[in-house]
């Protein structure tokens, strides 16, 4: 499906890689239920994301691994229409492994989406160490 251009094309701007799993065009039969289900495909993106300091206070039950982030897609320039608010992606941002959850900006006026690169906003949850093998 979609495959991002190499990160080297964007220099140090490409600090995030996102891999969303979405329903593919092909169907298979689930052997346990007999139902037809869509095969999933992975859609990958390169983005430039600014990770903000978390706004949570240190309290019991607060997830200290989540950070708000926003920026723009680099390659491909627009999200696949199957990726909607709440979609989750395996992510590496600033060298840290985790999960990115897309949050749509419902306050943006209709038609305000830039023509060149789509803005992207979400929550990044750190789930592992550095993603660069270090």
mmCIF file of C-alpha atoms in Angstrom:
data_model
loop_
_atom_site.group_PDB
_atom_site.id
_atom_site.type_symbol
_atom_site.label_atom_id
_atom_site.label_comp_id
_atom_site.label_asym_id
_atom_site.label_seq_id
_atom_site.Cartn_x
_atom_site.Cartn_y
_atom_site.Cartn_z
ATOM 1 C CA UNK A 1 0.000 0.000 0.000
ATOM 2 C CA UNK A 2 1.681 3.185 1.236
ATOM 3 C CA UNK A 3 5.371 3.156 1.912
ATOM 4 C CA UNK A 4 7.291 6.158 3.198
ATOM 5 C CA UNK A 5 10.209 7.699 1.384
ATOM 6 C CA UNK A 6 13.562 7.005 3.046
ATOM 7 C CA UNK A 7 14.133 9.043 6.210
ATOM 8 C CA UNK A 8 17.408 10.300 4.741
ATOM 9 C CA UNK A 9 15.361 12.371 2.264
ATOM 10 C CA UNK A 10 14.228 14.559 5.178
ATOM 11 C CA UNK A 11 17.427 14.967 7.188
ATOM 12 C CA UNK A 12 16.850 15.484 10.890
ATOM 13 C CA UNK A 13 13.177 16.445 10.346
ATOM 14 C CA UNK A 14 12.069 12.787 10.221
ATOM 15 C CA UNK A 15 12.114 11.982 13.936
ATOM 16 C CA UNK A 16 9.078 9.664 13.924
ATOM 17 C CA UNK A 17 8.070 6.480 12.153
ATOM 18 C CA UNK A 18 4.480 5.279 12.514
ATOM 19 C CA UNK A 19 3.083 1.900 11.418
ATOM 20 C CA UNK A 20 -0.728 1.689 11.447
ATOM 21 C CA UNK A 21 -2.408 -1.709 10.931
ATOM 22 C CA UNK A 22 -5.603 -1.365 8.869
ATOM 23 C CA UNK A 23 -8.042 -3.658 7.103
ATOM 24 C CA UNK A 24 -6.781 -4.729 3.692
ATOM 25 C CA UNK A 25 -8.750 -5.371 0.507
ATOM 26 C CA UNK A 26 -8.583 -9.176 0.716
ATOM 27 C CA UNK A 27 -10.854 -11.407 2.795
ATOM 28 C CA UNK A 28 -10.104 -14.760 4.402
ATOM 29 C CA UNK A 29 -12.278 -17.182 6.318
ATOM 30 C CA UNK A 30 -11.699 -17.396 10.073
ATOM 31 C CA UNK A 31 -11.386 -21.146 10.678
ATOM 32 C CA UNK A 32 -12.813 -20.956 14.217
ATOM 33 C CA UNK A 33 -15.949 -18.940 13.378
ATOM 34 C CA UNK A 34 -16.410 -19.483 9.642
ATOM 35 C CA UNK A 35 -16.792 -15.711 9.187
ATOM 36 C CA UNK A 36 -15.044 -13.745 6.474
ATOM 37 C CA UNK A 37 -12.551 -11.275 7.909
ATOM 38 C CA UNK A 38 -10.356 -8.677 6.241
ATOM 39 C CA UNK A 39 -6.650 -9.368 6.076
ATOM 40 C CA UNK A 40 -4.736 -6.584 7.745
ATOM 41 C CA UNK A 41 -2.014 -4.518 6.106
ATOM 42 C CA UNK A 42 0.536 -2.182 7.655
ATOM 43 C CA UNK A 43 0.627 1.414 6.419
ATOM 44 C CA UNK A 44 3.870 3.191 7.320
ATOM 45 C CA UNK A 45 4.549 6.909 7.661
ATOM 46 C CA UNK A 46 7.445 9.223 8.396
ATOM 47 C CA UNK A 47 6.585 12.324 10.378
ATOM 48 C CA UNK A 48 8.119 15.215 12.207
ATOM 49 C CA UNK A 49 6.605 15.282 15.702
ATOM 50 C CA UNK A 50 7.237 17.506 18.694
ATOM 51 C CA UNK A 51 6.775 15.568 21.916
ATOM 52 C CA UNK A 52 5.531 17.846 24.698
ATOM 53 C CA UNK A 53 6.133 17.467 28.377
ATOM 54 C CA UNK A 54 3.322 15.560 29.997
ATOM 55 C CA UNK A 55 0.711 17.653 31.786
ATOM 56 C CA UNK A 56 -0.148 15.023 34.370
ATOM 57 C CA UNK A 57 0.651 15.498 38.045
ATOM 58 C CA UNK A 58 2.314 12.713 39.990
ATOM 59 C CA UNK A 59 -0.721 10.968 41.428
ATOM 60 C CA UNK A 60 -1.633 7.370 42.127
ATOM 61 C CA UNK A 61 -2.935 5.709 38.968
ATOM 62 C CA UNK A 62 -1.505 8.276 36.535
ATOM 63 C CA UNK A 63 0.191 6.749 33.490
ATOM 64 C CA UNK A 64 3.595 8.428 33.505
ATOM 65 C CA UNK A 65 4.544 6.974 30.126
ATOM 66 C CA UNK A 66 2.172 9.092 27.986
ATOM 67 C CA UNK A 67 3.159 12.289 26.211
ATOM 68 C CA UNK A 68 1.134 14.559 23.899
ATOM 69 C CA UNK A 69 2.709 15.222 20.526
ATOM 70 C CA UNK A 70 1.922 17.037 17.311
ATOM 71 C CA UNK A 71 3.536 17.777 14.006
ATOM 72 C CA UNK A 72 3.208 16.960 10.308
ATOM 73 C CA UNK A 73 3.410 13.926 8.098
ATOM 74 C CA UNK A 74 6.390 13.824 5.777
ATOM 75 C CA UNK A 75 5.834 10.717 3.686
ATOM 76 C CA UNK A 76 3.209 9.926 2.576
ATOM 77 C CA UNK A 77 1.826 13.449 2.968
ATOM 78 C CA UNK A 78 -1.762 12.445 3.857
ATOM 79 C CA UNK A 79 -3.233 9.779 6.137
ATOM 80 C CA UNK A 80 -4.990 6.841 4.546
ATOM 81 C CA UNK A 81 -8.787 7.319 4.945
ATOM 82 C CA UNK A 82 -8.937 4.088 6.990
ATOM 83 C CA UNK A 83 -6.865 5.768 9.714
ATOM 84 C CA UNK A 84 -9.204 7.740 11.966
ATOM 85 C CA UNK A 85 -9.201 9.308 15.420
ATOM 86 C CA UNK A 86 -8.308 6.630 17.954
ATOM 87 C CA UNK A 87 -6.240 4.570 15.483
ATOM 88 C CA UNK A 88 -3.076 3.210 17.062
ATOM 89 C CA UNK A 89 0.344 2.765 15.477
ATOM 90 C CA UNK A 90 3.549 1.069 16.487
ATOM 91 C CA UNK A 91 5.922 4.019 16.705
ATOM 92 C CA UNK A 92 9.505 5.103 17.156
ATOM 93 C CA UNK A 93 9.735 8.790 18.093
ATOM 94 C CA UNK A 94 13.046 10.441 18.927
ATOM 95 C CA UNK A 95 14.582 6.979 19.145
ATOM 96 C CA UNK A 96 12.095 5.673 21.723
ATOM 97 C CA UNK A 97 9.769 2.746 21.004
ATOM 98 C CA UNK A 98 6.113 3.004 21.836
ATOM 99 C CA UNK A 99 2.554 3.302 20.648
ATOM 100 C CA UNK A 100 1.028 6.398 19.026
ATOM 101 C CA UNK A 101 -2.716 7.041 19.273
ATOM 102 C CA UNK A 102 -4.126 9.485 16.728
ATOM 103 C CA UNK A 103 -6.344 12.298 18.019
ATOM 104 C CA UNK A 104 -8.240 14.324 15.439
ATOM 105 C CA UNK A 105 -8.408 18.086 15.903
ATOM 106 C CA UNK A 106 -12.155 18.642 15.750
ATOM 107 C CA UNK A 107 -11.724 22.358 16.388
ATOM 108 C CA UNK A 108 -10.029 22.991 13.043
ATOM 109 C CA UNK A 109 -12.284 24.722 10.519
ATOM 110 C CA UNK A 110 -13.376 22.712 7.485
ATOM 111 C CA UNK A 111 -10.995 23.259 4.592
ATOM 112 C CA UNK A 112 -8.182 24.407 6.851
ATOM 113 C CA UNK A 113 -6.089 21.284 6.245
ATOM 114 C CA UNK A 114 -2.820 22.308 4.564
ATOM 115 C CA UNK A 115 -2.416 21.111 1.017
ATOM 116 C CA UNK A 116 1.198 20.007 1.379
ATOM 117 C CA UNK A 117 1.547 17.951 4.565
ATOM 118 C CA UNK A 118 -1.230 16.796 6.883
ATOM 119 C CA UNK A 119 -1.041 17.904 10.498
ATOM 120 C CA UNK A 120 -1.048 15.034 12.978
ATOM 121 C CA UNK A 121 -1.752 15.087 16.710
ATOM 122 C CA UNK A 122 -1.838 12.309 19.258
ATOM 123 C CA UNK A 123 -0.605 10.670 22.409
ATOM 124 C CA UNK A 124 2.692 8.774 22.497
ATOM 125 C CA UNK A 125 3.018 6.009 25.069
ATOM 126 C CA UNK A 126 6.596 4.872 25.659
ATOM 127 C CA UNK A 127 6.677 1.052 25.814
ATOM 128 C CA UNK A 128 10.328 0.238 25.368
ATOM 129 C CA UNK A 129 13.844 1.466 25.160
ATOM 130 C CA UNK A 130 15.602 3.139 22.309
ATOM 131 C CA UNK A 131 14.331 2.087 18.887
ATOM 132 C CA UNK A 132 17.641 2.471 17.099
ATOM 133 C CA UNK A 133 19.267 -0.647 18.529
ATOM 134 C CA UNK A 134 21.462 1.312 20.957
#
